[in-house]
mmCIF file with all atom_site columns, C-alpha atoms in Angstrom:
data_model
loop_
_atom_site.group_PDB
_atom_site.id
_atom_site.type_symbol
_atom_site.label_atom_id
_atom_site.label_alt_id
_atom_site.label_comp_id
_atom_site.label_asym_id
_atom_site.label_entity_id
_atom_site.label_seq_id
_atom_site.pdbx_PDB_ins_code
_atom_site.Cartn_x
_atom_site.Cartn_y
_atom_site.Cartn_z
_atom_site.occupancy
_atom_site.B_iso_or_equiv
_atom_site.pdbx_formal_charge
_atom_site.auth_seq_id
_atom_site.auth_comp_id
_atom_site.auth_asym_id
_atom_site.auth_atom_id
_atom_site.pdbx_PDB_model_num
ATOM 1   C CA . TYR A 1 1   ? 61.524 73.476 0.392   1.00 80.00 ? 1   TYR A CA 1
ATOM 2   C CA . GLU A 1 2   ? 62.028 72.552 -3.261  1.00 88.00 ? 2   GLU A CA 1
ATOM 3   C CA . ALA A 1 3   ? 65.732 71.922 -2.626  1.00 91.00 ? 3   ALA A CA 1
ATOM 4   C CA . ILE A 1 4   ? 65.004 68.595 -0.873  1.00 90.00 ? 4   ILE A CA 1
ATOM 5   C CA . PHE A 1 5   ? 63.641 67.232 -4.178  1.00 90.00 ? 5   PHE A CA 1
ATOM 6   C CA . TRP A 1 6   ? 66.586 68.445 -6.284  1.00 92.00 ? 6   TRP A CA 1
ATOM 7   C CA . VAL A 1 7   ? 69.509 66.091 -6.925  1.00 91.00 ? 7   VAL A CA 1
ATOM 8   C CA . PRO A 1 8   ? 72.287 67.974 -8.754  1.00 90.00 ? 8   PRO A CA 1
ATOM 9   C CA . LYS A 1 9   ? 73.580 64.958 -10.710 1.00 88.00 ? 9   LYS A CA 1
ATOM 10  C CA . SER A 1 10  ? 70.132 63.676 -11.711 1.00 92.00 ? 10  SER A CA 1
ATOM 11  C CA . ALA A 1 11  ? 69.269 63.793 -15.417 1.00 94.00 ? 11  ALA A CA 1
ATOM 12  C CA . PHE A 1 12  ? 65.810 65.038 -14.330 1.00 94.00 ? 12  PHE A CA 1
ATOM 13  C CA . CYS A 1 13  ? 67.300 68.095 -12.623 1.00 94.00 ? 13  CYS A CA 1
ATOM 14  C CA . SER A 1 14  ? 68.888 71.208 -14.033 1.00 94.00 ? 14  SER A CA 1
ATOM 15  C CA . PRO A 1 15  ? 72.400 72.041 -12.851 1.00 94.00 ? 15  PRO A CA 1
ATOM 16  C CA . ASN A 1 16  ? 71.038 75.135 -11.075 1.00 93.00 ? 16  ASN A CA 1
ATOM 17  C CA . PRO A 1 17  ? 69.234 74.814 -7.730  1.00 94.00 ? 17  PRO A CA 1
ATOM 18  C CA . PRO A 1 18  ? 65.438 75.252 -7.625  1.00 94.00 ? 18  PRO A CA 1
ATOM 19  C CA . ASP A 1 19  ? 64.115 78.809 -7.473  1.00 94.00 ? 19  ASP A CA 1
ATOM 20  C CA . GLY A 1 20  ? 62.139 78.142 -4.275  1.00 92.00 ? 20  GLY A CA 1
ATOM 21  C CA . ILE A 1 21  ? 58.943 79.647 -5.726  1.00 92.00 ? 21  ILE A CA 1
ATOM 22  C CA . ILE A 1 22  ? 55.878 77.779 -4.453  1.00 90.00 ? 22  ILE A CA 1
ATOM 23  C CA . ASP A 1 23  ? 52.328 78.219 -5.771  1.00 89.00 ? 23  ASP A CA 1
ATOM 24  C CA . THR A 1 24  ? 50.173 80.026 -3.195  1.00 87.00 ? 24  THR A CA 1
ATOM 25  C CA . PRO A 1 25  ? 47.730 78.556 -2.515  1.00 81.00 ? 25  PRO A CA 1
ATOM 26  C CA . PRO A 1 26  ? 49.005 75.075 -3.471  1.00 74.00 ? 26  PRO A CA 1
ATOM 27  C CA . LEU A 1 27  ? 47.541 73.896 -6.778  1.00 76.00 ? 27  LEU A CA 1
ATOM 28  C CA . ASP A 1 28  ? 46.520 70.364 -7.829  1.00 74.00 ? 28  ASP A CA 1
ATOM 29  C CA . THR A 1 29  ? 48.404 71.015 -11.056 1.00 76.00 ? 29  THR A CA 1
ATOM 30  C CA . PRO A 1 30  ? 51.404 73.058 -9.960  1.00 80.00 ? 30  PRO A CA 1
ATOM 31  C CA . VAL A 1 31  ? 52.670 75.927 -12.063 1.00 87.00 ? 31  VAL A CA 1
ATOM 32  C CA . LYS A 1 32  ? 55.730 77.132 -10.113 1.00 89.00 ? 32  LYS A CA 1
ATOM 33  C CA . THR A 1 33  ? 56.096 74.406 -7.469  1.00 89.00 ? 33  THR A CA 1
ATOM 34  C CA . LEU A 1 34  ? 58.686 71.814 -8.560  1.00 89.00 ? 34  LEU A CA 1
ATOM 35  C CA . GLU A 1 35  ? 58.927 73.042 -12.122 1.00 91.00 ? 35  GLU A CA 1
ATOM 36  C CA . GLN A 1 36  ? 60.760 70.972 -14.710 1.00 91.00 ? 36  GLN A CA 1
ATOM 37  C CA . GLY A 1 37  ? 64.363 70.517 -13.612 1.00 93.00 ? 37  GLY A CA 1
ATOM 38  C CA . GLU A 1 38  ? 63.633 70.911 -9.886  1.00 93.00 ? 38  GLU A CA 1
ATOM 39  C CA . ASN A 1 39  ? 62.676 67.338 -8.907  1.00 93.00 ? 39  ASN A CA 1
ATOM 40  C CA . GLU A 1 40  ? 64.311 63.890 -9.097  1.00 94.00 ? 40  GLU A CA 1
ATOM 41  C CA . TRP A 1 41  ? 61.514 61.936 -7.424  1.00 94.00 ? 41  TRP A CA 1
ATOM 42  C CA . ALA A 1 42  ? 58.486 60.023 -8.697  1.00 94.00 ? 42  ALA A CA 1
ATOM 43  C CA . TYR A 1 43  ? 55.591 59.833 -6.237  1.00 91.00 ? 43  TYR A CA 1
ATOM 44  C CA . VAL A 1 44  ? 52.346 57.935 -5.782  1.00 92.00 ? 44  VAL A CA 1
ATOM 45  C CA . LEU A 1 45  ? 49.066 59.877 -5.739  1.00 89.00 ? 45  LEU A CA 1
ATOM 46  C CA . GLY A 1 46  ? 46.198 59.273 -3.319  1.00 89.00 ? 46  GLY A CA 1
ATOM 47  C CA . LEU A 1 47  ? 48.110 57.826 -0.377  1.00 90.00 ? 47  LEU A CA 1
ATOM 48  C CA . SER A 1 48  ? 47.900 59.125 3.185   1.00 88.00 ? 48  SER A CA 1
ATOM 49  C CA . ASP A 1 49  ? 49.162 58.239 6.642   1.00 87.00 ? 49  ASP A CA 1
ATOM 50  C CA . SER A 1 50  ? 46.241 55.784 6.937   1.00 89.00 ? 50  SER A CA 1
ATOM 51  C CA . SER A 1 51  ? 47.276 53.859 3.781   1.00 89.00 ? 51  SER A CA 1
ATOM 52  C CA . ASN A 1 52  ? 49.044 50.523 4.052   1.00 86.00 ? 52  ASN A CA 1
ATOM 53  C CA . SER A 1 53  ? 52.450 51.333 5.563   1.00 88.00 ? 53  SER A CA 1
ATOM 54  C CA . ASP A 1 54  ? 54.114 48.836 3.183   1.00 83.00 ? 54  ASP A CA 1
ATOM 55  C CA . PHE A 1 55  ? 53.045 50.785 0.083   1.00 88.00 ? 55  PHE A CA 1
ATOM 56  C CA . PRO A 1 56  ? 55.709 52.816 -1.731  1.00 92.00 ? 56  PRO A CA 1
ATOM 57  C CA . LEU A 1 57  ? 55.257 56.604 -1.677  1.00 93.00 ? 57  LEU A CA 1
ATOM 58  C CA . LEU A 1 58  ? 58.398 58.066 -3.303  1.00 94.00 ? 58  LEU A CA 1
ATOM 59  C CA . THR A 1 59  ? 61.150 56.673 -5.489  1.00 95.00 ? 59  THR A CA 1
ATOM 60  C CA . ASP A 1 60  ? 63.791 57.843 -7.902  1.00 95.00 ? 60  ASP A CA 1
ATOM 61  C CA . GLY A 1 61  ? 62.219 58.933 -11.197 1.00 96.00 ? 61  GLY A CA 1
ATOM 62  C CA . PHE A 1 62  ? 61.668 56.148 -13.732 1.00 96.00 ? 62  PHE A CA 1
ATOM 63  C CA . ALA A 1 63  ? 63.142 55.821 -17.212 1.00 96.00 ? 63  ALA A CA 1
ATOM 64  C CA . ASN A 1 64  ? 59.693 54.578 -18.282 1.00 95.00 ? 64  ASN A CA 1
ATOM 65  C CA . PRO A 1 65  ? 56.921 55.644 -15.882 1.00 92.00 ? 65  PRO A CA 1
ATOM 66  C CA . ALA A 1 66  ? 54.283 53.496 -17.646 1.00 91.00 ? 66  ALA A CA 1
ATOM 67  C CA . THR A 1 67  ? 56.165 50.287 -16.847 1.00 92.00 ? 67  THR A CA 1
ATOM 68  C CA . HIS A 1 68  ? 57.904 51.547 -13.670 1.00 93.00 ? 68  HIS A CA 1
ATOM 69  C CA . THR A 1 69  ? 61.285 50.625 -15.091 1.00 95.00 ? 69  THR A CA 1
ATOM 70  C CA . TYR A 1 70  ? 64.773 52.020 -14.701 1.00 96.00 ? 70  TYR A CA 1
ATOM 71  C CA . THR A 1 71  ? 67.769 51.884 -16.998 1.00 95.00 ? 71  THR A CA 1
ATOM 72  C CA . THR A 1 72  ? 71.519 51.700 -16.470 1.00 92.00 ? 72  THR A CA 1
ATOM 73  C CA . GLY A 1 73  ? 73.774 54.736 -16.461 1.00 88.00 ? 73  GLY A CA 1
ATOM 74  C CA . LEU A 1 74  ? 73.430 57.689 -14.101 1.00 84.00 ? 74  LEU A CA 1
ATOM 75  C CA . SER A 1 75  ? 73.536 60.213 -16.954 1.00 89.00 ? 75  SER A CA 1
ATOM 76  C CA . LYS A 1 76  ? 70.103 59.055 -18.230 1.00 94.00 ? 76  LYS A CA 1
ATOM 77  C CA . LYS A 1 77  ? 66.645 59.867 -16.862 1.00 95.00 ? 77  LYS A CA 1
ATOM 78  C CA . GLY A 1 78  ? 65.740 56.910 -14.677 1.00 95.00 ? 78  GLY A CA 1
ATOM 79  C CA . GLY A 1 79  ? 69.313 55.684 -14.836 1.00 93.00 ? 79  GLY A CA 1
ATOM 80  C CA . ARG A 1 80  ? 70.637 53.774 -11.867 1.00 89.00 ? 80  ARG A CA 1
ATOM 81  C CA . LEU A 1 81  ? 74.275 52.987 -11.221 1.00 82.00 ? 81  LEU A CA 1
ATOM 82  C CA . ASP A 1 82  ? 74.747 49.668 -13.015 1.00 80.00 ? 82  ASP A CA 1
ATOM 83  C CA . GLY A 1 83  ? 70.931 49.313 -12.878 1.00 83.00 ? 83  GLY A CA 1
ATOM 84  C CA . LYS A 1 84  ? 71.175 47.679 -9.462  1.00 90.00 ? 84  LYS A CA 1
ATOM 85  C CA . ASN A 1 85  ? 69.576 49.869 -6.764  1.00 92.00 ? 85  ASN A CA 1
ATOM 86  C CA . THR A 1 86  ? 67.114 52.684 -6.178  1.00 93.00 ? 86  THR A CA 1
ATOM 87  C CA . VAL A 1 87  ? 65.727 54.580 -3.208  1.00 93.00 ? 87  VAL A CA 1
ATOM 88  C CA . VAL A 1 88  ? 62.141 53.888 -2.093  1.00 94.00 ? 88  VAL A CA 1
ATOM 89  C CA . VAL A 1 89  ? 60.349 55.794 0.681   1.00 95.00 ? 89  VAL A CA 1
ATOM 90  C CA . TYR A 1 90  ? 57.285 54.007 2.079   1.00 93.00 ? 90  TYR A CA 1
ATOM 91  C CA . VAL A 1 91  ? 54.019 55.392 3.498   1.00 93.00 ? 91  VAL A CA 1
ATOM 92  C CA . ASP A 1 92  ? 55.226 54.932 7.079   1.00 93.00 ? 92  ASP A CA 1
ATOM 93  C CA . GLY A 1 93  ? 58.149 57.263 6.315   1.00 93.00 ? 93  GLY A CA 1
ATOM 94  C CA . HIS A 1 94  ? 61.066 54.856 6.222   1.00 94.00 ? 94  HIS A CA 1
ATOM 95  C CA . GLY A 1 95  ? 63.318 54.917 3.188   1.00 94.00 ? 95  GLY A CA 1
ATOM 96  C CA . VAL A 1 96  ? 65.590 52.169 1.949   1.00 93.00 ? 96  VAL A CA 1
ATOM 97  C CA . LEU A 1 97  ? 67.977 51.371 -0.841  1.00 93.00 ? 97  LEU A CA 1
ATOM 98  C CA . VAL A 1 98  ? 66.175 48.633 -2.791  1.00 91.00 ? 98  VAL A CA 1
ATOM 99  C CA . ARG A 1 99  ? 67.509 46.238 -5.421  1.00 91.00 ? 99  ARG A CA 1
ATOM 100 C CA . VAL A 1 100 ? 66.287 46.658 -8.982  1.00 92.00 ? 100 VAL A CA 1
ATOM 101 C CA . ASP A 1 101 ? 65.485 43.338 -10.677 1.00 91.00 ? 101 ASP A CA 1
ATOM 102 C CA . PRO A 1 102 ? 68.078 42.946 -13.475 1.00 90.00 ? 102 PRO A CA 1
ATOM 103 C CA . ALA A 1 103 ? 65.643 41.163 -15.811 1.00 90.00 ? 103 ALA A CA 1
ATOM 104 C CA . SER A 1 104 ? 62.665 43.545 -15.573 1.00 91.00 ? 104 SER A CA 1
ATOM 105 C CA . MET A 1 105 ? 64.489 46.692 -14.304 1.00 94.00 ? 105 MET A CA 1
ATOM 106 C CA . GLN A 1 106 ? 61.594 47.078 -11.812 1.00 93.00 ? 106 GLN A CA 1
ATOM 107 C CA . VAL A 1 107 ? 61.469 47.181 -8.028  1.00 91.00 ? 107 VAL A CA 1
ATOM 108 C CA . LEU A 1 108 ? 59.969 43.865 -6.990  1.00 87.00 ? 108 LEU A CA 1
ATOM 109 C CA . GLY A 1 109 ? 58.745 42.963 -3.564  1.00 83.00 ? 109 GLY A CA 1
ATOM 110 C CA . PRO A 1 110 ? 56.504 40.682 -1.557  1.00 75.00 ? 110 PRO A CA 1
ATOM 111 C CA . ASN A 1 111 ? 52.797 41.424 -1.789  1.00 67.00 ? 111 ASN A CA 1
ATOM 112 C CA . PRO A 1 112 ? 51.774 43.233 1.415   1.00 62.00 ? 112 PRO A CA 1
ATOM 113 C CA . VAL A 1 113 ? 48.058 42.255 1.485   1.00 64.00 ? 113 VAL A CA 1
ATOM 114 C CA . GLY A 1 114 ? 46.994 39.885 -1.272  1.00 64.00 ? 114 GLY A CA 1
ATOM 115 C CA . PRO A 1 115 ? 47.524 36.416 -2.735  1.00 63.00 ? 115 PRO A CA 1
ATOM 116 C CA . THR A 1 116 ? 50.103 37.415 -5.391  1.00 63.00 ? 116 THR A CA 1
ATOM 117 C CA . PRO A 1 117 ? 53.431 36.478 -3.809  1.00 66.00 ? 117 PRO A CA 1
ATOM 118 C CA . TYR A 1 118 ? 55.816 38.830 -5.604  1.00 73.00 ? 118 TYR A CA 1
ATOM 119 C CA . GLY A 1 119 ? 55.777 41.617 -8.177  1.00 81.00 ? 119 GLY A CA 1
ATOM 120 C CA . ASP A 1 120 ? 56.285 45.246 -9.206  1.00 86.00 ? 120 ASP A CA 1
ATOM 121 C CA . ILE A 1 121 ? 55.577 47.293 -6.075  1.00 88.00 ? 121 ILE A CA 1
ATOM 122 C CA . PHE A 1 122 ? 54.281 50.200 -8.207  1.00 89.00 ? 122 PHE A CA 1
ATOM 123 C CA . THR A 1 123 ? 51.602 48.114 -9.974  1.00 84.00 ? 123 THR A CA 1
ATOM 124 C CA . THR A 1 124 ? 48.108 49.588 -9.824  1.00 81.00 ? 124 THR A CA 1
ATOM 125 C CA . GLY A 1 125 ? 44.979 47.500 -10.069 1.00 71.00 ? 125 GLY A CA 1
ATOM 126 C CA . HIS A 1 126 ? 42.382 45.691 -8.043  1.00 62.00 ? 126 HIS A CA 1
ATOM 127 C CA . ALA A 1 127 ? 42.744 45.405 -4.248  1.00 58.00 ? 127 ALA A CA 1
ATOM 128 C CA . SER A 1 128 ? 43.164 41.619 -4.448  1.00 58.00 ? 128 SER A CA 1
ATOM 129 C CA . MET A 1 129 ? 46.471 42.197 -6.223  1.00 60.00 ? 129 MET A CA 1
ATOM 130 C CA . GLY A 1 130 ? 47.745 43.689 -2.978  1.00 59.00 ? 130 GLY A CA 1
ATOM 131 C CA . TRP A 1 131 ? 49.486 46.593 -4.642  1.00 71.00 ? 131 TRP A CA 1
ATOM 132 C CA . LEU A 1 132 ? 48.282 50.112 -5.343  1.00 82.00 ? 132 LEU A CA 1
ATOM 133 C CA . GLN A 1 133 ? 44.743 51.032 -6.410  1.00 81.00 ? 133 GLN A CA 1
ATOM 134 C CA . PRO A 1 134 ? 43.970 52.563 -9.856  1.00 82.00 ? 134 PRO A CA 1
ATOM 135 C CA . GLU A 1 135 ? 43.751 56.034 -8.277  1.00 84.00 ? 135 GLU A CA 1
ATOM 136 C CA . ASN A 1 136 ? 47.304 55.589 -6.951  1.00 87.00 ? 136 ASN A CA 1
ATOM 137 C CA . LYS A 1 137 ? 48.937 56.655 -10.197 1.00 87.00 ? 137 LYS A CA 1
ATOM 138 C CA . VAL A 1 138 ? 52.703 57.017 -10.150 1.00 90.00 ? 138 VAL A CA 1
ATOM 139 C CA . VAL A 1 139 ? 53.748 60.516 -11.248 1.00 90.00 ? 139 VAL A CA 1
ATOM 140 C CA . ASN A 1 140 ? 57.233 60.877 -12.727 1.00 93.00 ? 140 ASN A CA 1
ATOM 141 C CA . PRO A 1 141 ? 59.282 64.084 -12.460 1.00 92.00 ? 141 PRO A CA 1
ATOM 142 C CA . ARG A 1 142 ? 58.642 66.691 -15.154 1.00 83.00 ? 142 ARG A CA 1
#
């Protein structure tokens, strides 16, 4: 199942397909599952099917995971074609091609639950911010 996370042209991935070796039983800190070079995707920890369906779950790996930012140029880690779009998969399972803000190089969106009208959809903080909770850390590919 590792092959679904591998994107051959991604700077995060090796040119060779994943080895398909999965840790048994699954480990919180994987050793063989999705080793370095086998995964293009960043994901959000601590979400489940009962989480807000508007929360992001998966996205293309970031150039800078601390600031949830991309860069231009597909040959770079976190590079997007012309820095314009990225893929985001939400908790409810739908995935869309989303615009990257050219000024911040972040994915911005309307706040799904709180008073803040617009911002980085991968922000973590207090519930009143409407985005992810502190335990919902975004994990970038290795």
